Amino acid sequence: MTLEENLKNLEPQVICLADVADYSNLFNRYYAGLCGFAEKIIGDNYAEDIVGDVFLKLWEGKYEFCSELHLKAFLYRAVKNGCLNLIKMTGRAENRHLFYQEEMGAEDNTFLLAVTQAEVLRELHLAISDLPPQAGRIIKLTYLEGLSNQEAADHLGLSIQTVKNQKLRGLGILKKRLPGTTFSLLILLPYFTG
């Protein structure tokens, strides 16, 4: 590549949500991760409402973003601010703030940690949604929802051997598709959530 081509690749690319397809794609890619991020701050009572409000404001506004990183920063900051506004409005700001700090550590580091966790979960959800349907359901049940193989088999009406085979199949596909650290986090997830 020439110097001019390299410089052209570094120029910011304006991201506009010009039509419903662009907006829908953005919504599908970030909704689950943003909800998980909001749940870390306020619990699951209003997380979906806040994320929905952020997407509504994004749709109604005429925002332009210079990169996908800029767009992500906007989304996570808007969700964080929405959560903090809700806490303030409900009169529980002090309790929630103390709880959040105790659970997650220092405020600046917790924000980055929560964003990172939400992004990893978003990557996992996207990768799992691309699996064959039965393998995807079994991976979700056993890793994301924390069910045992037997519980998943009972829930789906399958034999435990079928669950084990589909789980192994799904993990093999995910291992090829996900970066090593993300795949490792999937494997370790039941130990942190259970």
Short mmCIF file of N, CA and C in Angstrom, two decimals:
data_model
loop_
_atom_site.label_atom_id
_atom_site.label_comp_id
_atom_site.label_asym_id
_atom_site.label_seq_id
_atom_site.Cartn_x
_atom_site.Cartn_y
_atom_site.Cartn_z
N MET A 1 0.83 -1.19 0.00
CA MET A 1 0.00 0.00 0.00
C MET A 1 0.87 1.25 0.00
N THR A 2 0.41 2.24 -0.71
CA THR A 2 1.14 3.50 -0.75
C THR A 2 0.76 4.33 0.47
N LEU A 3 1.53 5.38 0.69
CA LEU A 3 1.25 6.28 1.79
C LEU A 3 -0.12 6.92 1.63
N GLU A 4 -0.48 7.29 0.41
CA GLU A 4 -1.80 7.90 0.17
C GLU A 4 -2.93 6.96 0.51
N GLU A 5 -2.79 5.66 0.16
CA GLU A 5 -3.83 4.69 0.49
C GLU A 5 -3.95 4.50 2.00
N ASN A 6 -2.79 4.46 2.68
CA ASN A 6 -2.82 4.34 4.14
C ASN A 6 -3.51 5.54 4.78
N LEU A 7 -3.20 6.74 4.30
CA LEU A 7 -3.83 7.94 4.85
C LEU A 7 -5.33 7.96 4.57
N LYS A 8 -5.72 7.49 3.40
CA LYS A 8 -7.14 7.44 3.06
C LYS A 8 -7.89 6.50 4.01
N ASN A 9 -7.26 5.37 4.39
CA ASN A 9 -7.87 4.43 5.32
C ASN A 9 -8.01 5.01 6.72
N LEU A 10 -7.16 5.98 7.06
CA LEU A 10 -7.22 6.59 8.38
C LEU A 10 -8.23 7.72 8.47
N GLU A 11 -8.71 8.22 7.33
CA GLU A 11 -9.68 9.31 7.36
C GLU A 11 -10.96 8.83 8.02
N PRO A 12 -11.56 9.67 8.87
CA PRO A 12 -12.80 9.25 9.52
C PRO A 12 -13.90 9.04 8.49
N GLN A 13 -14.71 8.06 8.75
CA GLN A 13 -15.85 7.78 7.89
C GLN A 13 -17.10 8.16 8.66
N VAL A 14 -17.90 9.03 8.11
CA VAL A 14 -19.09 9.50 8.79
C VAL A 14 -20.14 8.40 8.76
N ILE A 15 -20.67 8.08 9.93
CA ILE A 15 -21.72 7.08 10.06
C ILE A 15 -23.02 7.81 10.31
N CYS A 16 -23.98 7.65 9.40
CA CYS A 16 -25.30 8.23 9.55
C CYS A 16 -26.32 7.11 9.54
N LEU A 17 -27.36 7.27 10.31
CA LEU A 17 -28.45 6.30 10.30
C LEU A 17 -29.51 6.83 9.35
N ALA A 18 -29.29 6.61 8.07
CA ALA A 18 -30.10 7.23 7.04
C ALA A 18 -31.43 6.53 6.83
N ASP A 19 -31.51 5.24 7.06
CA ASP A 19 -32.76 4.56 6.79
C ASP A 19 -33.05 3.52 7.87
N VAL A 20 -34.21 2.92 7.77
CA VAL A 20 -34.66 1.96 8.76
C VAL A 20 -33.74 0.74 8.81
N ALA A 21 -33.21 0.31 7.67
CA ALA A 21 -32.33 -0.85 7.63
C ALA A 21 -31.06 -0.60 8.44
N ASP A 22 -30.45 0.58 8.28
CA ASP A 22 -29.25 0.92 9.06
C ASP A 22 -29.56 0.92 10.55
N TYR A 23 -30.68 1.55 10.89
CA TYR A 23 -31.08 1.65 12.29
C TYR A 23 -31.38 0.27 12.86
N SER A 24 -32.09 -0.54 12.11
CA SER A 24 -32.44 -1.89 12.56
C SER A 24 -31.19 -2.73 12.77
N ASN A 25 -30.24 -2.64 11.88
CA ASN A 25 -28.98 -3.36 12.01
C ASN A 25 -28.24 -2.93 13.28
N LEU A 26 -28.17 -1.63 13.50
CA LEU A 26 -27.52 -1.10 14.69
C LEU A 26 -28.24 -1.59 15.95
N PHE A 27 -29.55 -1.52 15.95
CA PHE A 27 -30.34 -1.97 17.10
C PHE A 27 -30.06 -3.45 17.39
N ASN A 28 -30.09 -4.28 16.38
CA ASN A 28 -29.87 -5.72 16.56
C ASN A 28 -28.46 -6.02 17.06
N ARG A 29 -27.49 -5.24 16.65
CA ARG A 29 -26.10 -5.49 17.06
C ARG A 29 -25.82 -5.06 18.50
N TYR A 30 -26.48 -4.01 18.98
CA TYR A 30 -26.09 -3.44 20.27
C TYR A 30 -27.13 -3.57 21.38
N TYR A 31 -28.36 -3.89 21.08
CA TYR A 31 -29.43 -3.87 22.07
C TYR A 31 -29.11 -4.77 23.27
N ALA A 32 -28.80 -6.06 23.03
CA ALA A 32 -28.57 -6.99 24.13
C ALA A 32 -27.39 -6.55 25.01
N GLY A 33 -26.30 -6.13 24.38
CA GLY A 33 -25.13 -5.70 25.15
C GLY A 33 -25.41 -4.46 25.98
N LEU A 34 -26.16 -3.52 25.43
CA LEU A 34 -26.50 -2.30 26.17
C LEU A 34 -27.44 -2.62 27.33
N CYS A 35 -28.37 -3.56 27.12
CA CYS A 35 -29.26 -3.96 28.22
C CYS A 35 -28.46 -4.58 29.36
N GLY A 36 -27.50 -5.44 29.01
CA GLY A 36 -26.64 -6.04 30.04
C GLY A 36 -25.84 -4.99 30.79
N PHE A 37 -25.36 -4.00 30.06
CA PHE A 37 -24.62 -2.90 30.68
C PHE A 37 -25.51 -2.12 31.64
N ALA A 38 -26.74 -1.81 31.21
CA ALA A 38 -27.67 -1.06 32.06
C ALA A 38 -28.05 -1.88 33.29
N GLU A 39 -28.21 -3.19 33.13
CA GLU A 39 -28.56 -4.04 34.27
C GLU A 39 -27.47 -4.02 35.33
N LYS A 40 -26.23 -3.86 34.92
CA LYS A 40 -25.13 -3.79 35.89
C LYS A 40 -25.26 -2.55 36.78
N ILE A 41 -25.86 -1.51 36.24
CA ILE A 41 -25.97 -0.25 36.99
C ILE A 41 -27.26 -0.20 37.81
N ILE A 42 -28.40 -0.55 37.20
CA ILE A 42 -29.69 -0.35 37.87
C ILE A 42 -30.48 -1.62 38.11
N GLY A 43 -29.96 -2.77 37.77
CA GLY A 43 -30.73 -3.99 37.87
C GLY A 43 -31.59 -4.13 36.63
N ASP A 44 -32.38 -5.19 36.58
CA ASP A 44 -33.09 -5.46 35.33
C ASP A 44 -34.48 -4.84 35.24
N ASN A 45 -34.90 -4.07 36.25
CA ASN A 45 -36.25 -3.50 36.23
C ASN A 45 -36.49 -2.53 35.08
N TYR A 46 -35.58 -1.63 34.83
CA TYR A 46 -35.78 -0.58 33.83
C TYR A 46 -34.72 -0.57 32.74
N ALA A 47 -33.85 -1.57 32.71
CA ALA A 47 -32.73 -1.57 31.76
C ALA A 47 -33.22 -1.51 30.31
N GLU A 48 -34.20 -2.32 29.97
CA GLU A 48 -34.69 -2.34 28.59
C GLU A 48 -35.36 -1.01 28.23
N ASP A 49 -36.05 -0.40 29.18
CA ASP A 49 -36.69 0.90 28.93
C ASP A 49 -35.65 1.97 28.62
N ILE A 50 -34.59 1.99 29.39
CA ILE A 50 -33.55 3.00 29.19
C ILE A 50 -32.87 2.80 27.84
N VAL A 51 -32.53 1.57 27.50
CA VAL A 51 -31.90 1.30 26.22
C VAL A 51 -32.85 1.65 25.08
N GLY A 52 -34.12 1.32 25.25
CA GLY A 52 -35.11 1.69 24.24
C GLY A 52 -35.19 3.20 24.06
N ASP A 53 -35.15 3.94 25.16
CA ASP A 53 -35.17 5.41 25.08
C ASP A 53 -33.95 5.94 24.34
N VAL A 54 -32.78 5.35 24.58
CA VAL A 54 -31.56 5.79 23.90
C VAL A 54 -31.70 5.56 22.39
N PHE A 55 -32.21 4.41 22.01
CA PHE A 55 -32.38 4.14 20.57
C PHE A 55 -33.43 5.07 19.96
N LEU A 56 -34.46 5.39 20.74
CA LEU A 56 -35.49 6.31 20.24
C LEU A 56 -34.88 7.71 20.02
N LYS A 57 -34.11 8.18 20.98
CA LYS A 57 -33.45 9.48 20.83
C LYS A 57 -32.48 9.47 19.64
N LEU A 58 -31.79 8.35 19.47
CA LEU A 58 -30.87 8.22 18.34
C LEU A 58 -31.63 8.29 17.02
N TRP A 59 -32.79 7.65 16.96
CA TRP A 59 -33.61 7.66 15.75
C TRP A 59 -34.16 9.05 15.46
N GLU A 60 -34.62 9.72 16.52
CA GLU A 60 -35.24 11.04 16.34
C GLU A 60 -34.21 12.13 16.06
N GLY A 61 -32.98 11.95 16.57
CA GLY A 61 -31.94 12.96 16.38
C GLY A 61 -31.25 12.78 15.05
N LYS A 62 -30.55 13.79 14.65
CA LYS A 62 -29.78 13.74 13.40
C LYS A 62 -28.30 13.67 13.75
N TYR A 63 -27.91 12.57 14.35
CA TYR A 63 -26.54 12.41 14.80
C TYR A 63 -25.67 11.89 13.66
N GLU A 64 -24.43 12.31 13.66
CA GLU A 64 -23.42 11.78 12.75
C GLU A 64 -22.23 11.36 13.61
N PHE A 65 -21.66 10.22 13.28
CA PHE A 65 -20.54 9.69 14.04
C PHE A 65 -19.37 9.50 13.10
N CYS A 66 -18.17 9.82 13.58
CA CYS A 66 -17.00 9.75 12.72
C CYS A 66 -16.42 8.34 12.63
N SER A 67 -16.86 7.43 13.51
CA SER A 67 -16.39 6.05 13.46
C SER A 67 -17.33 5.18 14.27
N GLU A 68 -17.18 3.87 14.14
CA GLU A 68 -18.01 2.97 14.94
C GLU A 68 -17.64 3.09 16.42
N LEU A 69 -16.38 3.35 16.70
CA LEU A 69 -15.96 3.55 18.09
C LEU A 69 -16.68 4.77 18.69
N HIS A 70 -16.79 5.84 17.93
CA HIS A 70 -17.50 7.03 18.37
C HIS A 70 -18.97 6.70 18.63
N LEU A 71 -19.58 5.92 17.76
CA LEU A 71 -20.97 5.49 17.92
C LEU A 71 -21.14 4.66 19.19
N LYS A 72 -20.23 3.69 19.41
CA LYS A 72 -20.30 2.85 20.63
C LYS A 72 -20.17 3.71 21.88
N ALA A 73 -19.23 4.64 21.86
CA ALA A 73 -19.03 5.51 23.02
C ALA A 73 -20.31 6.31 23.30
N PHE A 74 -20.93 6.81 22.25
CA PHE A 74 -22.19 7.55 22.40
C PHE A 74 -23.26 6.65 23.04
N LEU A 75 -23.43 5.44 22.53
CA LEU A 75 -24.47 4.55 23.03
C LEU A 75 -24.25 4.20 24.50
N TYR A 76 -23.02 3.80 24.85
CA TYR A 76 -22.76 3.42 26.24
C TYR A 76 -22.86 4.62 27.19
N ARG A 77 -22.38 5.77 26.76
CA ARG A 77 -22.48 6.96 27.60
C ARG A 77 -23.94 7.36 27.79
N ALA A 78 -24.74 7.30 26.72
CA ALA A 78 -26.16 7.66 26.82
C ALA A 78 -26.90 6.69 27.73
N VAL A 79 -26.59 5.40 27.66
CA VAL A 79 -27.23 4.43 28.55
C VAL A 79 -26.80 4.67 29.99
N LYS A 80 -25.52 4.93 30.19
CA LYS A 80 -25.05 5.20 31.56
C LYS A 80 -25.75 6.44 32.11
N ASN A 81 -25.83 7.51 31.32
CA ASN A 81 -26.50 8.72 31.78
C ASN A 81 -27.98 8.48 32.04
N GLY A 82 -28.63 7.69 31.19
CA GLY A 82 -30.04 7.36 31.41
C GLY A 82 -30.23 6.60 32.71
N CYS A 83 -29.33 5.69 33.00
CA CYS A 83 -29.41 4.94 34.26
C CYS A 83 -29.22 5.87 35.46
N LEU A 84 -28.23 6.73 35.36
CA LEU A 84 -27.97 7.65 36.48
C LEU A 84 -29.13 8.62 36.67
N ASN A 85 -29.75 9.08 35.59
CA ASN A 85 -30.92 9.94 35.71
C ASN A 85 -32.08 9.22 36.40
N LEU A 86 -32.28 7.96 36.05
CA LEU A 86 -33.35 7.19 36.69
C LEU A 86 -33.09 7.04 38.18
N ILE A 87 -31.85 6.74 38.53
CA ILE A 87 -31.50 6.59 39.94
C ILE A 87 -31.76 7.90 40.68
N LYS A 88 -31.37 9.01 40.09
CA LYS A 88 -31.58 10.31 40.72
C LYS A 88 -33.08 10.61 40.88
N MET A 89 -33.84 10.32 39.83
CA MET A 89 -35.28 10.62 39.87
C MET A 89 -36.01 9.77 40.90
N THR A 90 -35.59 8.58 41.12
CA THR A 90 -36.30 7.71 42.06
C THR A 90 -35.86 7.92 43.51
N GLY A 91 -34.92 8.79 43.71
CA GLY A 91 -34.52 9.11 45.09
C GLY A 91 -33.62 8.07 45.72
N ARG A 92 -33.08 7.17 44.93
CA ARG A 92 -32.21 6.14 45.48
C ARG A 92 -30.78 6.33 45.04
N ALA A 93 -30.42 7.52 44.67
CA ALA A 93 -29.10 7.77 44.10
C ALA A 93 -27.98 7.34 45.04
N GLU A 94 -28.08 7.71 46.26
CA GLU A 94 -27.01 7.39 47.21
C GLU A 94 -26.87 5.88 47.42
N ASN A 95 -27.99 5.19 47.62
CA ASN A 95 -27.93 3.74 47.84
C ASN A 95 -27.40 3.00 46.62
N ARG A 96 -27.87 3.37 45.46
CA ARG A 96 -27.43 2.70 44.25
C ARG A 96 -25.95 2.98 43.98
N HIS A 97 -25.55 4.21 44.18
CA HIS A 97 -24.16 4.57 43.95
C HIS A 97 -23.24 3.77 44.88
N LEU A 98 -23.59 3.69 46.15
CA LEU A 98 -22.79 2.91 47.09
C LEU A 98 -22.78 1.43 46.72
N PHE A 99 -23.94 0.91 46.38
CA PHE A 99 -24.03 -0.49 45.98
C PHE A 99 -23.17 -0.76 44.75
N TYR A 100 -23.29 0.09 43.76
CA TYR A 100 -22.53 -0.08 42.52
C TYR A 100 -21.03 -0.01 42.80
N GLN A 101 -20.59 0.94 43.64
CA GLN A 101 -19.17 1.05 43.96
C GLN A 101 -18.68 -0.16 44.74
N GLU A 102 -19.50 -0.65 45.68
CA GLU A 102 -19.09 -1.82 46.46
C GLU A 102 -18.98 -3.06 45.57
N GLU A 103 -19.92 -3.21 44.68
CA GLU A 103 -19.94 -4.38 43.81
C GLU A 103 -18.83 -4.35 42.77
N MET A 104 -18.56 -3.20 42.22
CA MET A 104 -17.70 -3.13 41.05
C MET A 104 -16.35 -2.45 41.28
N GLY A 105 -16.13 -1.80 42.41
CA GLY A 105 -14.85 -1.14 42.64
C GLY A 105 -14.93 0.33 42.32
N ALA A 106 -13.84 0.92 41.90
CA ALA A 106 -13.77 2.35 41.61
C ALA A 106 -14.64 2.69 40.40
N GLU A 107 -15.25 3.87 40.42
CA GLU A 107 -16.25 4.25 39.41
C GLU A 107 -15.70 4.27 37.98
N ASP A 108 -14.56 4.89 37.76
CA ASP A 108 -14.03 4.96 36.39
C ASP A 108 -13.69 3.57 35.86
N ASN A 109 -13.08 2.76 36.69
CA ASN A 109 -12.72 1.41 36.26
C ASN A 109 -13.96 0.55 36.06
N THR A 110 -14.98 0.76 36.86
CA THR A 110 -16.19 -0.04 36.73
C THR A 110 -16.90 0.27 35.42
N PHE A 111 -16.86 1.51 35.00
CA PHE A 111 -17.49 1.87 33.73
C PHE A 111 -16.82 1.11 32.59
N LEU A 112 -15.50 1.12 32.56
CA LEU A 112 -14.78 0.41 31.51
C LEU A 112 -14.99 -1.10 31.62
N LEU A 113 -15.00 -1.62 32.83
CA LEU A 113 -15.23 -3.04 33.03
C LEU A 113 -16.63 -3.43 32.56
N ALA A 114 -17.62 -2.63 32.90
CA ALA A 114 -18.99 -2.93 32.49
C ALA A 114 -19.15 -2.85 30.98
N VAL A 115 -18.50 -1.88 30.34
CA VAL A 115 -18.55 -1.78 28.88
C VAL A 115 -17.88 -3.01 28.26
N THR A 116 -16.74 -3.41 28.80
CA THR A 116 -16.03 -4.58 28.28
C THR A 116 -16.88 -5.83 28.43
N GLN A 117 -17.48 -6.01 29.60
CA GLN A 117 -18.33 -7.18 29.82
C GLN A 117 -19.51 -7.19 28.87
N ALA A 118 -20.12 -6.04 28.68
CA ALA A 118 -21.26 -5.96 27.77
C ALA A 118 -20.85 -6.28 26.34
N GLU A 119 -19.68 -5.80 25.93
CA GLU A 119 -19.20 -6.08 24.57
C GLU A 119 -18.88 -7.57 24.38
N VAL A 120 -18.29 -8.19 25.39
CA VAL A 120 -17.99 -9.62 25.29
C VAL A 120 -19.29 -10.41 25.20
N LEU A 121 -20.27 -10.06 26.04
CA LEU A 121 -21.56 -10.75 25.98
C LEU A 121 -22.25 -10.51 24.64
N ARG A 122 -22.10 -9.32 24.10
CA ARG A 122 -22.69 -9.03 22.79
C ARG A 122 -22.05 -9.91 21.72
N GLU A 123 -20.72 -10.03 21.76
CA GLU A 123 -20.02 -10.90 20.82
C GLU A 123 -20.48 -12.35 20.96
N LEU A 124 -20.62 -12.80 22.21
CA LEU A 124 -21.07 -14.17 22.45
C LEU A 124 -22.47 -14.39 21.89
N HIS A 125 -23.38 -13.46 22.17
CA HIS A 125 -24.75 -13.59 21.67
C HIS A 125 -24.79 -13.62 20.15
N LEU A 126 -24.00 -12.76 19.51
CA LEU A 126 -23.96 -12.75 18.04
C LEU A 126 -23.42 -14.08 17.50
N ALA A 127 -22.35 -14.57 18.09
CA ALA A 127 -21.76 -15.83 17.62
C ALA A 127 -22.71 -17.00 17.86
N ILE A 128 -23.37 -17.01 19.01
CA ILE A 128 -24.30 -18.10 19.32
C ILE A 128 -25.51 -18.06 18.40
N SER A 129 -25.95 -16.87 18.02
CA SER A 129 -27.10 -16.76 17.13
C SER A 129 -26.79 -17.30 15.73
N ASP A 130 -25.51 -17.40 15.37
CA ASP A 130 -25.11 -17.94 14.07
C ASP A 130 -24.94 -19.46 14.08
N LEU A 131 -25.07 -20.08 15.26
CA LEU A 131 -24.93 -21.53 15.35
C LEU A 131 -26.17 -22.21 14.78
N PRO A 132 -26.07 -23.49 14.45
CA PRO A 132 -27.28 -24.24 14.11
C PRO A 132 -28.28 -24.12 15.27
N PRO A 133 -29.58 -24.07 14.98
CA PRO A 133 -30.58 -23.74 16.01
C PRO A 133 -30.50 -24.58 17.29
N GLN A 134 -30.42 -25.89 17.16
CA GLN A 134 -30.43 -26.72 18.36
C GLN A 134 -29.14 -26.53 19.17
N ALA A 135 -28.02 -26.46 18.51
CA ALA A 135 -26.75 -26.23 19.21
C ALA A 135 -26.77 -24.87 19.89
N GLY A 136 -27.31 -23.85 19.22
CA GLY A 136 -27.40 -22.52 19.81
C GLY A 136 -28.26 -22.49 21.06
N ARG A 137 -29.42 -23.16 21.02
CA ARG A 137 -30.30 -23.22 22.20
C ARG A 137 -29.59 -23.89 23.37
N ILE A 138 -28.87 -24.97 23.07
CA ILE A 138 -28.20 -25.71 24.14
C ILE A 138 -27.06 -24.89 24.73
N ILE A 139 -26.29 -24.20 23.91
CA ILE A 139 -25.22 -23.34 24.42
C ILE A 139 -25.80 -22.23 25.29
N LYS A 140 -26.90 -21.60 24.83
CA LYS A 140 -27.53 -20.55 25.63
C LYS A 140 -27.99 -21.08 26.98
N LEU A 141 -28.65 -22.23 26.97
CA LEU A 141 -29.17 -22.78 28.22
C LEU A 141 -28.05 -23.17 29.18
N THR A 142 -26.99 -23.81 28.66
CA THR A 142 -25.97 -24.33 29.56
C THR A 142 -24.92 -23.30 29.97
N TYR A 143 -24.62 -22.35 29.08
CA TYR A 143 -23.58 -21.38 29.43
C TYR A 143 -24.14 -20.03 29.86
N LEU A 144 -25.12 -19.52 29.15
CA LEU A 144 -25.62 -18.18 29.48
C LEU A 144 -26.67 -18.22 30.58
N GLU A 145 -27.48 -19.29 30.63
CA GLU A 145 -28.51 -19.39 31.67
C GLU A 145 -28.10 -20.30 32.81
N GLY A 146 -26.97 -20.99 32.68
CA GLY A 146 -26.41 -21.76 33.78
C GLY A 146 -27.07 -23.10 34.07
N LEU A 147 -27.84 -23.66 33.13
CA LEU A 147 -28.46 -24.96 33.37
C LEU A 147 -27.43 -26.07 33.20
N SER A 148 -27.64 -27.18 33.92
CA SER A 148 -26.79 -28.34 33.72
C SER A 148 -27.22 -29.04 32.44
N ASN A 149 -26.40 -29.99 32.00
CA ASN A 149 -26.76 -30.76 30.80
C ASN A 149 -28.10 -31.46 30.99
N GLN A 150 -28.30 -32.04 32.16
CA GLN A 150 -29.55 -32.77 32.44
C GLN A 150 -30.74 -31.80 32.44
N GLU A 151 -30.57 -30.64 33.06
CA GLU A 151 -31.66 -29.65 33.08
C GLU A 151 -31.99 -29.17 31.67
N ALA A 152 -30.97 -28.97 30.86
CA ALA A 152 -31.20 -28.55 29.47
C ALA A 152 -31.91 -29.65 28.70
N ALA A 153 -31.51 -30.90 28.91
CA ALA A 153 -32.15 -32.04 28.24
C ALA A 153 -33.63 -32.11 28.64
N ASP A 154 -33.92 -31.96 29.93
CA ASP A 154 -35.31 -31.99 30.40
C ASP A 154 -36.10 -30.82 29.82
N HIS A 155 -35.50 -29.66 29.81
CA HIS A 155 -36.17 -28.45 29.30
C HIS A 155 -36.52 -28.58 27.82
N LEU A 156 -35.62 -29.18 27.04
CA LEU A 156 -35.83 -29.29 25.59
C LEU A 156 -36.48 -30.61 25.18
N GLY A 157 -36.64 -31.53 26.15
CA GLY A 157 -37.23 -32.82 25.82
C GLY A 157 -36.30 -33.69 24.99
N LEU A 158 -35.00 -33.61 25.26
CA LEU A 158 -34.00 -34.37 24.51
C LEU A 158 -33.26 -35.31 25.46
N SER A 159 -32.55 -36.26 24.90
CA SER A 159 -31.72 -37.12 25.74
C SER A 159 -30.48 -36.33 26.16
N ILE A 160 -29.91 -36.72 27.26
CA ILE A 160 -28.71 -36.02 27.74
C ILE A 160 -27.56 -36.20 26.74
N GLN A 161 -27.49 -37.35 26.07
CA GLN A 161 -26.43 -37.56 25.09
C GLN A 161 -26.58 -36.60 23.91
N THR A 162 -27.81 -36.33 23.48
CA THR A 162 -28.04 -35.37 22.40
C THR A 162 -27.58 -33.98 22.83
N VAL A 163 -27.88 -33.62 24.07
CA VAL A 163 -27.44 -32.32 24.59
C VAL A 163 -25.91 -32.24 24.58
N LYS A 164 -25.26 -33.29 25.05
CA LYS A 164 -23.80 -33.29 25.08
C LYS A 164 -23.22 -33.19 23.66
N ASN A 165 -23.80 -33.94 22.73
CA ASN A 165 -23.30 -33.91 21.35
C ASN A 165 -23.49 -32.54 20.72
N GLN A 166 -24.68 -31.94 20.90
CA GLN A 166 -24.95 -30.62 20.31
C GLN A 166 -24.10 -29.54 20.99
N LYS A 167 -23.88 -29.69 22.27
CA LYS A 167 -23.05 -28.74 23.00
C LYS A 167 -21.61 -28.80 22.47
N LEU A 168 -21.11 -30.01 22.29
CA LEU A 168 -19.76 -30.19 21.76
C LEU A 168 -19.67 -29.63 20.34
N ARG A 169 -20.68 -29.86 19.53
CA ARG A 169 -20.71 -29.33 18.17
C ARG A 169 -20.68 -27.80 18.19
N GLY A 170 -21.54 -27.21 19.02
CA GLY A 170 -21.61 -25.75 19.12
C GLY A 170 -20.30 -25.15 19.62
N LEU A 171 -19.69 -25.78 20.62
CA LEU A 171 -18.42 -25.28 21.15
C LEU A 171 -17.32 -25.36 20.10
N GLY A 172 -17.34 -26.42 19.29
CA GLY A 172 -16.34 -26.54 18.23
C GLY A 172 -16.46 -25.40 17.22
N ILE A 173 -17.69 -25.06 16.87
CA ILE A 173 -17.90 -23.96 15.92
C ILE A 173 -17.49 -22.63 16.55
N LEU A 174 -17.89 -22.42 17.81
CA LEU A 174 -17.56 -21.16 18.49
C LEU A 174 -16.05 -21.01 18.66
N LYS A 175 -15.37 -22.10 18.94
CA LYS A 175 -13.92 -22.02 19.14
C LYS A 175 -13.23 -21.51 17.88
N LYS A 176 -13.77 -21.88 16.72
CA LYS A 176 -13.20 -21.42 15.45
C LYS A 176 -13.56 -19.97 15.16
N ARG A 177 -14.73 -19.52 15.61
CA ARG A 177 -15.23 -18.19 15.25
C ARG A 177 -14.82 -17.09 16.23
N LEU A 178 -14.72 -17.42 17.49
CA LEU A 178 -14.46 -16.40 18.52
C LEU A 178 -12.97 -16.27 18.79
N PRO A 179 -12.55 -15.03 19.13
CA PRO A 179 -11.16 -14.87 19.59
C PRO A 179 -10.94 -15.72 20.84
N GLY A 180 -9.72 -16.14 21.06
CA GLY A 180 -9.40 -17.04 22.17
C GLY A 180 -9.89 -16.57 23.52
N THR A 181 -9.72 -15.27 23.82
CA THR A 181 -10.14 -14.78 25.14
C THR A 181 -11.65 -14.78 25.29
N THR A 182 -12.37 -14.46 24.23
CA THR A 182 -13.83 -14.46 24.30
C THR A 182 -14.34 -15.88 24.47
N PHE A 183 -13.75 -16.83 23.76
CA PHE A 183 -14.14 -18.23 23.90
C PHE A 183 -13.85 -18.71 25.32
N SER A 184 -12.70 -18.35 25.86
CA SER A 184 -12.36 -18.73 27.24
C SER A 184 -13.37 -18.18 28.23
N LEU A 185 -13.81 -16.94 28.01
CA LEU A 185 -14.81 -16.36 28.91
C LEU A 185 -16.13 -17.12 28.82
N LEU A 186 -16.50 -17.58 27.64
CA LEU A 186 -17.72 -18.38 27.51
C LEU A 186 -17.60 -19.65 28.35
N ILE A 187 -16.47 -20.30 28.28
CA ILE A 187 -16.26 -21.53 29.02
C ILE A 187 -16.30 -21.27 30.53
N LEU A 188 -15.76 -20.14 30.97
CA LEU A 188 -15.71 -19.81 32.40
C LEU A 188 -16.98 -19.15 32.92
N LEU A 189 -17.86 -18.70 32.04
CA LEU A 189 -19.06 -17.96 32.44
C LEU A 189 -19.90 -18.66 33.51
N PRO A 190 -20.15 -19.97 33.42
CA PRO A 190 -20.97 -20.61 34.46
C PRO A 190 -20.38 -20.50 35.85
N TYR A 191 -19.06 -20.39 35.95
CA TYR A 191 -18.42 -20.32 37.27
C TYR A 191 -18.58 -18.93 37.91
N PHE A 192 -18.85 -17.90 37.08
CA PHE A 192 -19.02 -16.55 37.60
C PHE A 192 -20.48 -16.21 37.83
N THR A 193 -21.40 -16.88 37.13
CA THR A 193 -22.81 -16.56 37.26
C THR A 193 -23.52 -17.50 38.22
N GLY A 194 -22.96 -18.63 38.48
CA GLY A 194 -23.65 -19.62 39.32
C GLY A 194 -23.16 -19.56 40.66
#
